[in-house]
Each structure stands twice: as C-alpha cells, then as structure tokens.
Amino acid sequence: MPYVDSDGTSIYYERHGSGPAIMFVHGSGGHHAAWWQQVAALRDEFTVITFDLRGFGKSDSSMAEFDGQDFPGDVVAVLDHEDLTDVMLVGQSIGSVAALRAALLRPERVSSVVLGHSLGGISHAELKELAAADRAEAVKLPVIDRLLTKPFQQDRADLTFLFQQMGTFNVARMQDLRNLDTNGPSLEEIEASGVKVAFLAGEKDAVLGVKTVTRAHELLTGSHLEIVPGAPHSMYWETPGPYNEAVARLRRTLTAPKEVA
C-alpha cells in the first residue's frame, strides 16, 4: 500500500473498494487497521480510504513531539495524492478535529464531514464550556470505561483486549498531542465553506454527552445529527452495525451544493 509525503512526513494510507468516497480519520488510540469492521462492510458500495496520522501506525513517528496542528495536512496530503473529490470525511474523536480543518482547507475535494464523538474543535465559548464539563466527568473513569461499555467489556473480553492492543502500535499518545483545539474554526467559517457537517454520537458516550452534541447541532445552521442508541464513545468498535449503517446513510444523502464557476 502507498505512502504520501505530507510536508516532509511520510503518511501511510490504504484504498479499498469503489464508489462514492469515504475517508476515515482515526482517534488517539487508533490507526488504519482500527477500521477493519468498516472496510469489510462498506467497500462493496463505497471507496473506503484509511490512513495513519503522523505518530500513529505505519506513518512517520520519528518527530520529537506531535502537534495537532499538523494533522489536517496529513489528511489533505492523501486527498491531493489520490485526487479525490466529493469525499465524506469521517472523524473519530480527535480525528474529527483534523477532518473538519482538512475539509475547510480543501472544500473543493470534501463535500461533507462527519464529526464522530467530537465537536471538531469548533471555536465557540458555550460549546467549549459544555465539552469541558463533560471531560471533567469522564476523567473520573478508568480510560477503558470512557471508551467501551461495561457489558461489552464483560461479554467480549476478546475484542476488548484487541481494542487495547491497537494503541500499542502507536508512538504518539493522547498526552503527547499538542494544540488539538487551538485556533479552531468558527460556526460562521464552517457555514460559509459549503461543506455539510453531521454530528454522530452514541447515547452512552462517556466522553462527550448527547446534550452537548445536540447543542452544537442547534448552533451550526444546516448541520445533521445522528445519535445511536446504546452506543459508547468507540461506537465504530463496539457497535459496528449501527455505526456502519449511519455512515452509509450519511454518505448516500449528505451532499454539499457547490458554486458553479
């Protein structure tokens, strides 16, 4: 599978299937292989792009520190190298921040962004306050309990173990990542871009509450909202069926009107 240069950094990516394009942007514990349940389910109908942000998986991890401000460029590098257009970017947690910023950098290539379990780093005082309150409650829990439900951990000890092992392939850790939310886009900038935005969250997300996500949807004119019943923060892993259905439904219906030159 190919690599692409992102401002001097080697970024690994994979392309599967054919059809309308979906590009997944992983979170702090993931990498390209974390999307195994999505690739297998979606590649017959869609072109599915997975990749590793710098510091993760098979991408260059030799840098002394990891700056979240570099992540959108990694997304853009793959978009440009594959000459993709009308792409739906699907972010997971911190990956949503990179996805939204990449979409604003390349609105001619990205028609829509799905912010999975994240507000995408939107710069808005009320939303930042709500998200901070959610995080203050989340940090009281063990990390695994923030990401997967207790019943899943008990019933699927095998998949829970594999989930935890995924992160061991990464050099970057959440505590190493700098500037993730620095200088985020405003609601007005997002609305002016023409890129459609959907918020996708789980009812049992212990990191970002449903009320907070719903408020973001209310504030962002024209946005879409999908709340999956019973799903946790790492919905793509624990409840792949409903997650995949939501992603496919959004890819089929979510398009952005483009101005004619």
PDB file of C-alpha atoms in Angstrom:
ATOM      1  CA  MET A   1       0.000   0.000   0.000  1.00  0.00           C
ATOM      2  CA  PRO A   2       1.201   3.544  -0.733  1.00  0.00           C
ATOM      3  CA  TYR A   3       2.777   6.323   1.250  1.00  0.00           C
ATOM      4  CA  VAL A   4       2.420  10.037   0.561  1.00  0.00           C
ATOM      5  CA  ASP A   5       4.542  12.999   1.618  1.00  0.00           C
ATOM      6  CA  SER A   6       2.941  15.495   3.992  1.00  0.00           C
ATOM      7  CA  ASP A   7       5.305  18.432   4.314  1.00  0.00           C
ATOM      8  CA  GLY A   8       8.293  16.108   4.654  1.00  0.00           C
ATOM      9  CA  THR A   9       6.484  13.467   6.719  1.00  0.00           C
ATOM     10  CA  SER A  10       5.699  10.024   5.303  1.00  0.00           C
ATOM     11  CA  ILE A  11       1.991   9.158   5.681  1.00  0.00           C
ATOM     12  CA  TYR A  12       0.679   5.618   5.168  1.00  0.00           C
ATOM     13  CA  TYR A  13      -2.757   5.023   3.647  1.00  0.00           C
ATOM     14  CA  GLU A  14      -4.920   2.360   2.022  1.00  0.00           C
ATOM     15  CA  ARG A  15      -7.694   2.483  -0.573  1.00  0.00           C
ATOM     16  CA  HIS A  16     -10.367  -0.207  -0.769  1.00  0.00           C
ATOM     17  CA  GLY A  17     -13.460  -0.805  -2.889  1.00  0.00           C
ATOM     18  CA  SER A  18     -15.110   1.528  -5.372  1.00  0.00           C
ATOM     19  CA  GLY A  19     -17.925   4.047  -5.495  1.00  0.00           C
ATOM     20  CA  PRO A  20     -18.522   7.300  -3.600  1.00  0.00           C
ATOM     21  CA  ALA A  21     -15.563   8.026  -1.334  1.00  0.00           C
ATOM     22  CA  ILE A  22     -15.455   7.796   2.457  1.00  0.00           C
ATOM     23  CA  MET A  23     -12.211   8.619   4.273  1.00  0.00           C
ATOM     24  CA  PHE A  24     -11.873   7.636   7.937  1.00  0.00           C
ATOM     25  CA  VAL A  25      -9.721   9.686  10.314  1.00  0.00           C
ATOM     26  CA  HIS A  26      -8.832   7.710  13.454  1.00  0.00           C
ATOM     27  CA  GLY A  27      -8.677   8.832  17.071  1.00  0.00           C
ATOM     28  CA  SER A  28      -5.874   8.846  19.627  1.00  0.00           C
ATOM     29  CA  GLY A  29      -5.876   5.085  20.183  1.00  0.00           C
ATOM     30  CA  GLY A  30      -6.372   4.060  16.578  1.00  0.00           C
ATOM     31  CA  HIS A  31      -4.721   3.777  13.191  1.00  0.00           C
ATOM     32  CA  HIS A  32      -5.703   2.483   9.749  1.00  0.00           C
ATOM     33  CA  ALA A  33      -6.375  -1.088  10.936  1.00  0.00           C
ATOM     34  CA  ALA A  34      -8.842   0.041  13.608  1.00  0.00           C
ATOM     35  CA  TRP A  35     -11.403   0.414  10.806  1.00  0.00           C
ATOM     36  CA  TRP A  36     -11.440  -3.306   9.931  1.00  0.00           C
ATOM     37  CA  GLN A  37     -15.160  -3.626  10.641  1.00  0.00           C
ATOM     38  CA  GLN A  38     -15.920  -0.590   8.471  1.00  0.00           C
ATOM     39  CA  VAL A  39     -13.767  -1.543   5.468  1.00  0.00           C
ATOM     40  CA  ALA A  40     -15.271  -5.028   5.238  1.00  0.00           C
ATOM     41  CA  ALA A  41     -18.833  -3.704   5.496  1.00  0.00           C
ATOM     42  CA  LEU A  42     -18.589  -0.672   3.211  1.00  0.00           C
ATOM     43  CA  ARG A  43     -16.100  -1.451   0.425  1.00  0.00           C
ATOM     44  CA  ASP A  44     -18.655  -3.136  -1.835  1.00  0.00           C
ATOM     45  CA  GLU A  45     -20.610   0.118  -2.191  1.00  0.00           C
ATOM     46  CA  PHE A  46     -18.026   2.801  -1.454  1.00  0.00           C
ATOM     47  CA  THR A  47     -14.391   3.703  -1.947  1.00  0.00           C
ATOM     48  CA  VAL A  48     -13.005   3.467   1.590  1.00  0.00           C
ATOM     49  CA  ILE A  49      -9.797   5.308   2.475  1.00  0.00           C
ATOM     50  CA  THR A  50      -7.988   4.617   5.742  1.00  0.00           C
ATOM     51  CA  PHE A  51      -4.669   6.096   6.820  1.00  0.00           C
ATOM     52  CA  ASP A  52      -2.359   6.815   9.747  1.00  0.00           C
ATOM     53  CA  LEU A  53      -1.813  10.304  11.096  1.00  0.00           C
ATOM     54  CA  ARG A  54       1.824  11.107  11.838  1.00  0.00           C
ATOM     55  CA  GLY A  55       2.907   9.382  15.040  1.00  0.00           C
ATOM     56  CA  PHE A  56       0.415   6.559  14.512  1.00  0.00           C
ATOM     57  CA  GLY A  57       0.535   3.134  12.887  1.00  0.00           C
ATOM     58  CA  LYS A  58       2.869   2.910   9.892  1.00  0.00           C
ATOM     59  CA  SER A  59       3.279   6.655   9.304  1.00  0.00           C
ATOM     60  CA  ASP A  60       6.437   8.522  10.263  1.00  0.00           C
ATOM     61  CA  SER A  61       6.711   8.698  14.047  1.00  0.00           C
ATOM     62  CA  SER A  62      10.283   9.981  14.344  1.00  0.00           C
ATOM     63  CA  MET A  63       9.416  13.571  15.279  1.00  0.00           C
ATOM     64  CA  ALA A  64      10.333  14.778  18.760  1.00  0.00           C
ATOM     65  CA  GLU A  65       6.799  15.969  19.504  1.00  0.00           C
ATOM     66  CA  PHE A  66       3.342  15.693  17.998  1.00  0.00           C
ATOM     67  CA  ASP A  67       1.388  18.814  17.155  1.00  0.00           C
ATOM     68  CA  GLY A  68      -2.304  18.528  16.379  1.00  0.00           C
ATOM     69  CA  GLN A  69      -1.952  21.473  14.007  1.00  0.00           C
ATOM     70  CA  ASP A  70      -0.048  19.155  11.630  1.00  0.00           C
ATOM     71  CA  PHE A  71      -2.788  16.531  11.396  1.00  0.00           C
ATOM     72  CA  PRO A  72      -5.072  18.306   8.891  1.00  0.00           C
ATOM     73  CA  GLY A  73      -2.150  18.472   6.463  1.00  0.00           C
ATOM     74  CA  ASP A  74      -1.817  14.691   6.666  1.00  0.00           C
ATOM     75  CA  VAL A  75      -5.457  14.340   5.616  1.00  0.00           C
ATOM     76  CA  VAL A  76      -5.001  16.852   2.804  1.00  0.00           C
ATOM     77  CA  ALA A  77      -1.882  15.056   1.539  1.00  0.00           C
ATOM     78  CA  VAL A  78      -3.870  11.863   0.953  1.00  0.00           C
ATOM     79  CA  LEU A  79      -6.799  13.742  -0.608  1.00  0.00           C
ATOM     80  CA  ASP A  80      -4.482  15.519  -3.035  1.00  0.00           C
ATOM     81  CA  HIS A  81      -2.330  12.492  -3.857  1.00  0.00           C
ATOM     82  CA  GLU A  82      -5.361  10.369  -4.719  1.00  0.00           C
ATOM     83  CA  ASP A  83      -7.033  13.339  -6.468  1.00  0.00           C
ATOM     84  CA  LEU A  84     -10.226  12.656  -4.541  1.00  0.00           C
ATOM     85  CA  THR A  85     -13.310  14.821  -4.922  1.00  0.00           C
ATOM     86  CA  ASP A  86     -16.756  14.681  -3.310  1.00  0.00           C
ATOM     87  CA  VAL A  87     -15.276  12.889  -0.293  1.00  0.00           C
ATOM     88  CA  MET A  88     -17.044  12.387   3.008  1.00  0.00           C
ATOM     89  CA  LEU A  89     -14.528  12.613   5.852  1.00  0.00           C
ATOM     90  CA  VAL A  90     -15.473  10.621   8.940  1.00  0.00           C
ATOM     91  CA  GLY A  91     -13.575  11.523  12.088  1.00  0.00           C
ATOM     92  CA  GLN A  92     -13.389   9.634  15.366  1.00  0.00           C
ATOM     93  CA  SER A  93     -12.824  11.745  18.475  1.00  0.00           C
ATOM     94  CA  ILE A  94      -9.632  13.794  17.907  1.00  0.00           C
ATOM     95  CA  GLY A  95      -9.689  12.646  14.289  1.00  0.00           C
ATOM     96  CA  SER A  96     -12.788  14.782  13.838  1.00  0.00           C
ATOM     97  CA  VAL A  97     -10.751  17.903  14.593  1.00  0.00           C
ATOM     98  CA  ALA A  98      -8.309  17.039  11.800  1.00  0.00           C
ATOM     99  CA  ALA A  99     -11.153  16.073   9.459  1.00  0.00           C
ATOM    100  CA  LEU A 100     -13.038  19.350   9.870  1.00  0.00           C
ATOM    101  CA  ARG A 101      -9.956  21.502   9.376  1.00  0.00           C
ATOM    102  CA  ALA A 102      -8.901  19.481   6.333  1.00  0.00           C
ATOM    103  CA  ALA A 103     -12.362  19.963   4.840  1.00  0.00           C
ATOM    104  CA  LEU A 104     -12.083  23.717   5.265  1.00  0.00           C
ATOM    105  CA  LEU A 105      -8.663  23.630   3.596  1.00  0.00           C
ATOM    106  CA  ARG A 106      -9.976  21.585   0.642  1.00  0.00           C
ATOM    107  CA  PRO A 107     -13.709  22.277   0.242  1.00  0.00           C
ATOM    108  CA  GLU A 108     -13.345  21.506  -3.463  1.00  0.00           C
ATOM    109  CA  ARG A 109     -12.455  17.928  -2.504  1.00  0.00           C
ATOM    110  CA  VAL A 110     -14.608  17.401   0.607  1.00  0.00           C
ATOM    111  CA  SER A 111     -18.371  17.616   0.354  1.00  0.00           C
ATOM    112  CA  SER A 112     -19.186  16.584   3.908  1.00  0.00           C
ATOM    113  CA  VAL A 113     -17.661  15.846   7.317  1.00  0.00           C
ATOM    114  CA  VAL A 114     -18.996  13.511   9.970  1.00  0.00           C
ATOM    115  CA  LEU A 115     -17.823  14.547  13.434  1.00  0.00           C
ATOM    116  CA  GLY A 116     -17.799  11.290  15.366  1.00  0.00           C
ATOM    117  CA  HIS A 117     -17.936  11.770  19.152  1.00  0.00           C
ATOM    118  CA  SER A 118     -16.434  15.233  18.835  1.00  0.00           C
ATOM    119  CA  LEU A 119     -17.293  18.867  18.260  1.00  0.00           C
ATOM    120  CA  GLY A 120     -14.438  19.076  15.769  1.00  0.00           C
ATOM    121  CA  GLY A 121     -12.577  21.778  17.667  1.00  0.00           C
ATOM    122  CA  ILE A 122     -15.207  24.394  16.828  1.00  0.00           C
ATOM    123  CA  SER A 123     -14.336  27.726  18.411  1.00  0.00           C
ATOM    124  CA  HIS A 124     -17.415  28.701  20.395  1.00  0.00           C
ATOM    125  CA  ALA A 125     -17.468  29.740  24.055  1.00  0.00           C
ATOM    126  CA  GLU A 126     -20.634  27.916  25.056  1.00  0.00           C
ATOM    127  CA  LEU A 127     -19.619  24.670  23.338  1.00  0.00           C
ATOM    128  CA  LYS A 128     -16.150  24.734  24.870  1.00  0.00           C
ATOM    129  CA  GLU A 129     -17.657  25.149  28.317  1.00  0.00           C
ATOM    130  CA  LEU A 130     -20.063  22.245  27.788  1.00  0.00           C
ATOM    131  CA  ALA A 131     -17.329  19.967  26.424  1.00  0.00           C
ATOM    132  CA  ALA A 132     -15.013  20.849  29.307  1.00  0.00           C
ATOM    133  CA  ALA A 133     -17.709  19.890  31.798  1.00  0.00           C
ATOM    134  CA  ASP A 134     -18.171  16.537  30.038  1.00  0.00           C
ATOM    135  CA  ARG A 135     -14.420  15.873  30.112  1.00  0.00           C
ATOM    136  CA  ALA A 136     -14.258  16.700  33.814  1.00  0.00           C
ATOM    137  CA  GLU A 137     -16.707  13.870  34.472  1.00  0.00           C
ATOM    138  CA  ALA A 138     -15.025  11.496  32.002  1.00  0.00           C
ATOM    139  CA  VAL A 139     -11.595  11.701  33.640  1.00  0.00           C
ATOM    140  CA  LYS A 140     -13.095  10.265  36.828  1.00  0.00           C
ATOM    141  CA  LEU A 141     -13.458   6.947  34.993  1.00  0.00           C
ATOM    142  CA  PRO A 142     -10.763   4.436  34.002  1.00  0.00           C
ATOM    143  CA  VAL A 143      -9.768   5.042  30.372  1.00  0.00           C
ATOM    144  CA  ILE A 144     -11.345   1.827  29.088  1.00  0.00           C
ATOM    145  CA  ASP A 145     -14.675   2.726  30.743  1.00  0.00           C
ATOM    146  CA  ARG A 146     -14.698   6.039  28.893  1.00  0.00           C
ATOM    147  CA  LEU A 147     -14.470   4.230  25.561  1.00  0.00           C
ATOM    148  CA  LEU A 148     -16.404   0.948  25.859  1.00  0.00           C
ATOM    149  CA  THR A 149     -19.414  -0.020  27.957  1.00  0.00           C
ATOM    150  CA  LYS A 150     -19.053  -2.337  30.945  1.00  0.00           C
ATOM    151  CA  PRO A 151     -21.338  -5.040  29.459  1.00  0.00           C
ATOM    152  CA  PHE A 152     -19.265  -5.148  26.277  1.00  0.00           C
ATOM    153  CA  GLN A 153     -16.048  -5.472  28.264  1.00  0.00           C
ATOM    154  CA  GLN A 154     -17.553  -8.377  30.187  1.00  0.00           C
ATOM    155  CA  ASP A 155     -19.190 -10.141  27.244  1.00  0.00           C
ATOM    156  CA  ARG A 156     -16.437  -9.562  24.685  1.00  0.00           C
ATOM    157  CA  ALA A 157     -13.180  -9.799  26.574  1.00  0.00           C
ATOM    158  CA  ASP A 158     -11.502 -10.816  23.304  1.00  0.00           C
ATOM    159  CA  LEU A 159     -12.472  -7.690  21.393  1.00  0.00           C
ATOM    160  CA  THR A 160     -11.794  -5.522  24.424  1.00  0.00           C
ATOM    161  CA  PHE A 161      -8.257  -6.923  24.604  1.00  0.00           C
ATOM    162  CA  LEU A 162      -7.742  -6.357  20.871  1.00  0.00           C
ATOM    163  CA  PHE A 163      -9.060  -2.802  21.227  1.00  0.00           C
ATOM    164  CA  GLN A 164      -6.465  -2.083  23.899  1.00  0.00           C
ATOM    165  CA  GLN A 165      -3.721  -3.695  21.831  1.00  0.00           C
ATOM    166  CA  MET A 166      -4.454  -1.397  18.879  1.00  0.00           C
ATOM    167  CA  GLY A 167      -2.928   1.544  20.691  1.00  0.00           C
ATOM    168  CA  THR A 168       0.363  -0.258  21.263  1.00  0.00           C
ATOM    169  CA  PHE A 169       1.236   0.207  17.583  1.00  0.00           C
ATOM    170  CA  ASN A 170       1.317   3.990  18.027  1.00  0.00           C
ATOM    171  CA  VAL A 171       4.223   6.137  19.183  1.00  0.00           C
ATOM    172  CA  ALA A 172       2.014   9.174  19.819  1.00  0.00           C
ATOM    173  CA  ARG A 173      -0.167   9.156  22.923  1.00  0.00           C
ATOM    174  CA  MET A 174      -3.072  11.397  23.813  1.00  0.00           C
ATOM    175  CA  GLN A 175      -1.000  13.161  26.465  1.00  0.00           C
ATOM    176  CA  ASP A 176       1.696  13.878  23.840  1.00  0.00           C
ATOM    177  CA  LEU A 177      -0.584  15.715  21.435  1.00  0.00           C
ATOM    178  CA  ARG A 178      -0.337  19.493  21.447  1.00  0.00           C
ATOM    179  CA  ASN A 179      -2.634  22.239  20.096  1.00  0.00           C
ATOM    180  CA  LEU A 180      -5.524  19.998  19.111  1.00  0.00           C
ATOM    181  CA  ASP A 181      -8.164  22.685  19.702  1.00  0.00           C
ATOM    182  CA  THR A 182      -6.012  25.767  19.108  1.00  0.00           C
ATOM    183  CA  ASN A 183      -7.477  28.305  16.662  1.00  0.00           C
ATOM    184  CA  GLY A 184     -10.455  26.172  15.733  1.00  0.00           C
ATOM    185  CA  PRO A 185     -12.947  27.299  13.083  1.00  0.00           C
ATOM    186  CA  SER A 186     -15.946  29.412  13.963  1.00  0.00           C
ATOM    187  CA  LEU A 187     -19.516  28.435  13.173  1.00  0.00           C
ATOM    188  CA  GLU A 188     -19.579  31.188  10.563  1.00  0.00           C
ATOM    189  CA  GLU A 189     -16.459  29.851   8.819  1.00  0.00           C
ATOM    190  CA  ILE A 190     -17.943  26.372   8.621  1.00  0.00           C
ATOM    191  CA  GLU A 191     -21.250  27.621   7.281  1.00  0.00           C
ATOM    192  CA  ALA A 192     -19.504  29.778   4.653  1.00  0.00           C
ATOM    193  CA  SER A 193     -17.396  26.857   3.389  1.00  0.00           C
ATOM    194  CA  GLY A 194     -20.286  24.977   1.811  1.00  0.00           C
ATOM    195  CA  VAL A 195     -19.143  21.763   3.495  1.00  0.00           C
ATOM    196  CA  LYS A 196     -22.001  19.851   5.097  1.00  0.00           C
ATOM    197  CA  VAL A 197     -21.463  18.727   8.683  1.00  0.00           C
ATOM    198  CA  ALA A 198     -23.050  15.869  10.605  1.00  0.00           C
ATOM    199  CA  PHE A 199     -22.619  15.122  14.303  1.00  0.00           C
ATOM    200  CA  LEU A 200     -22.526  11.376  15.009  1.00  0.00           C
ATOM    201  CA  ALA A 201     -22.539  10.277  18.645  1.00  0.00           C
ATOM    202  CA  GLY A 202     -23.548   7.457  20.914  1.00  0.00           C
ATOM    203  CA  GLU A 203     -26.221   7.618  23.574  1.00  0.00           C
ATOM    204  CA  LYS A 204     -23.777   6.202  26.138  1.00  0.00           C
ATOM    205  CA  ASP A 205     -20.728   8.247  25.173  1.00  0.00           C
ATOM    206  CA  ALA A 206     -18.915   8.895  28.459  1.00  0.00           C
ATOM    207  CA  VAL A 207     -16.557  11.471  26.922  1.00  0.00           C
ATOM    208  CA  LEU A 208     -18.964  13.838  25.160  1.00  0.00           C
ATOM    209  CA  GLY A 209     -22.574  13.989  26.255  1.00  0.00           C
ATOM    210  CA  VAL A 210     -25.612  13.857  23.998  1.00  0.00           C
ATOM    211  CA  LYS A 211     -26.807  17.237  25.317  1.00  0.00           C
ATOM    212  CA  THR A 212     -23.516  18.854  24.301  1.00  0.00           C
ATOM    213  CA  VAL A 213     -23.600  17.351  20.801  1.00  0.00           C
ATOM    214  CA  THR A 214     -27.243  18.322  20.389  1.00  0.00           C
ATOM    215  CA  ARG A 215     -26.435  21.904  21.342  1.00  0.00           C
ATOM    216  CA  ALA A 216     -23.655  22.012  18.742  1.00  0.00           C
ATOM    217  CA  HIS A 217     -26.116  20.800  16.128  1.00  0.00           C
ATOM    218  CA  GLU A 218     -28.578  23.506  17.137  1.00  0.00           C
ATOM    219  CA  LEU A 219     -25.929  26.203  16.804  1.00  0.00           C
ATOM    220  CA  LEU A 220     -24.490  25.055  13.463  1.00  0.00           C
ATOM    221  CA  THR A 221     -27.046  26.001  10.838  1.00  0.00           C
ATOM    222  CA  GLY A 222     -27.742  23.234   8.334  1.00  0.00           C
ATOM    223  CA  SER A 223     -25.953  20.521  10.289  1.00  0.00           C
ATOM    224  CA  HIS A 224     -27.242  16.978  10.761  1.00  0.00           C
ATOM    225  CA  LEU A 225     -27.466  14.961  13.968  1.00  0.00           C
ATOM    226  CA  GLU A 226     -27.302  11.194  14.484  1.00  0.00           C
ATOM    227  CA  ILE A 227     -27.489   9.731  17.994  1.00  0.00           C
ATOM    228  CA  VAL A 228     -27.128   5.940  18.095  1.00  0.00           C
ATOM    229  CA  PRO A 229     -28.991   4.285  20.995  1.00  0.00           C
ATOM    230  CA  GLY A 230     -26.826   2.351  23.445  1.00  0.00           C
ATOM    231  CA  ALA A 231     -23.554   3.213  21.691  1.00  0.00           C
ATOM    232  CA  PRO A 232     -20.387   4.306  23.542  1.00  0.00           C
ATOM    233  CA  HIS A 233     -17.551   6.659  22.586  1.00  0.00           C
ATOM    234  CA  SER A 234     -15.848   3.975  20.490  1.00  0.00           C
ATOM    235  CA  MET A 235     -19.039   3.094  18.650  1.00  0.00           C
ATOM    236  CA  TYR A 236     -17.164   2.053  15.500  1.00  0.00           C
ATOM    237  CA  TRP A 237     -15.647  -0.805  17.539  1.00  0.00           C
ATOM    238  CA  GLU A 238     -18.376  -1.883  19.952  1.00  0.00           C
ATOM    239  CA  THR A 239     -21.480  -1.368  17.794  1.00  0.00           C
ATOM    240  CA  PRO A 240     -20.172  -1.535  14.201  1.00  0.00           C
ATOM    241  CA  GLY A 241     -23.543  -2.473  12.710  1.00  0.00           C
ATOM    242  CA  PRO A 242     -25.439   0.704  13.654  1.00  0.00           C
ATOM    243  CA  TYR A 243     -22.298   2.772  13.121  1.00  0.00           C
ATOM    244  CA  ASN A 244     -21.752   1.445   9.593  1.00  0.00           C
ATOM    245  CA  GLU A 245     -25.419   1.929   8.759  1.00  0.00           C
ATOM    246  CA  ALA A 246     -25.259   5.551   9.905  1.00  0.00           C
ATOM    247  CA  VAL A 247     -22.084   6.232   7.906  1.00  0.00           C
ATOM    248  CA  ALA A 248     -23.536   4.629   4.767  1.00  0.00           C
ATOM    249  CA  ARG A 249     -26.797   6.541   5.141  1.00  0.00           C
ATOM    250  CA  LEU A 250     -24.945   9.828   5.515  1.00  0.00           C
ATOM    251  CA  ARG A 251     -22.727   9.092   2.512  1.00  0.00           C
ATOM    252  CA  ARG A 252     -25.786   8.377   0.357  1.00  0.00           C
ATOM    253  CA  THR A 253     -27.672  11.507   1.397  1.00  0.00           C
ATOM    254  CA  LEU A 254     -25.213  14.144   2.619  1.00  0.00           C
ATOM    255  CA  THR A 255     -24.014  16.355  -0.202  1.00  0.00           C
ATOM    256  CA  ALA A 256     -22.884  19.935  -0.366  1.00  0.00           C
ATOM    257  CA  PRO A 257     -24.050  22.336  -3.065  1.00  0.00           C
ATOM    258  CA  LYS A 258     -21.039  23.625  -4.972  1.00  0.00           C
ATOM    259  CA  GLU A 259     -20.977  27.005  -6.644  1.00  0.00           C
ATOM    260  CA  VAL A 260     -20.630  26.893 -10.401  1.00  0.00           C
ATOM    261  CA  ALA A 261     -17.529  28.757 -11.569  1.00  0.00           C
TER     262      ALA A 261
END
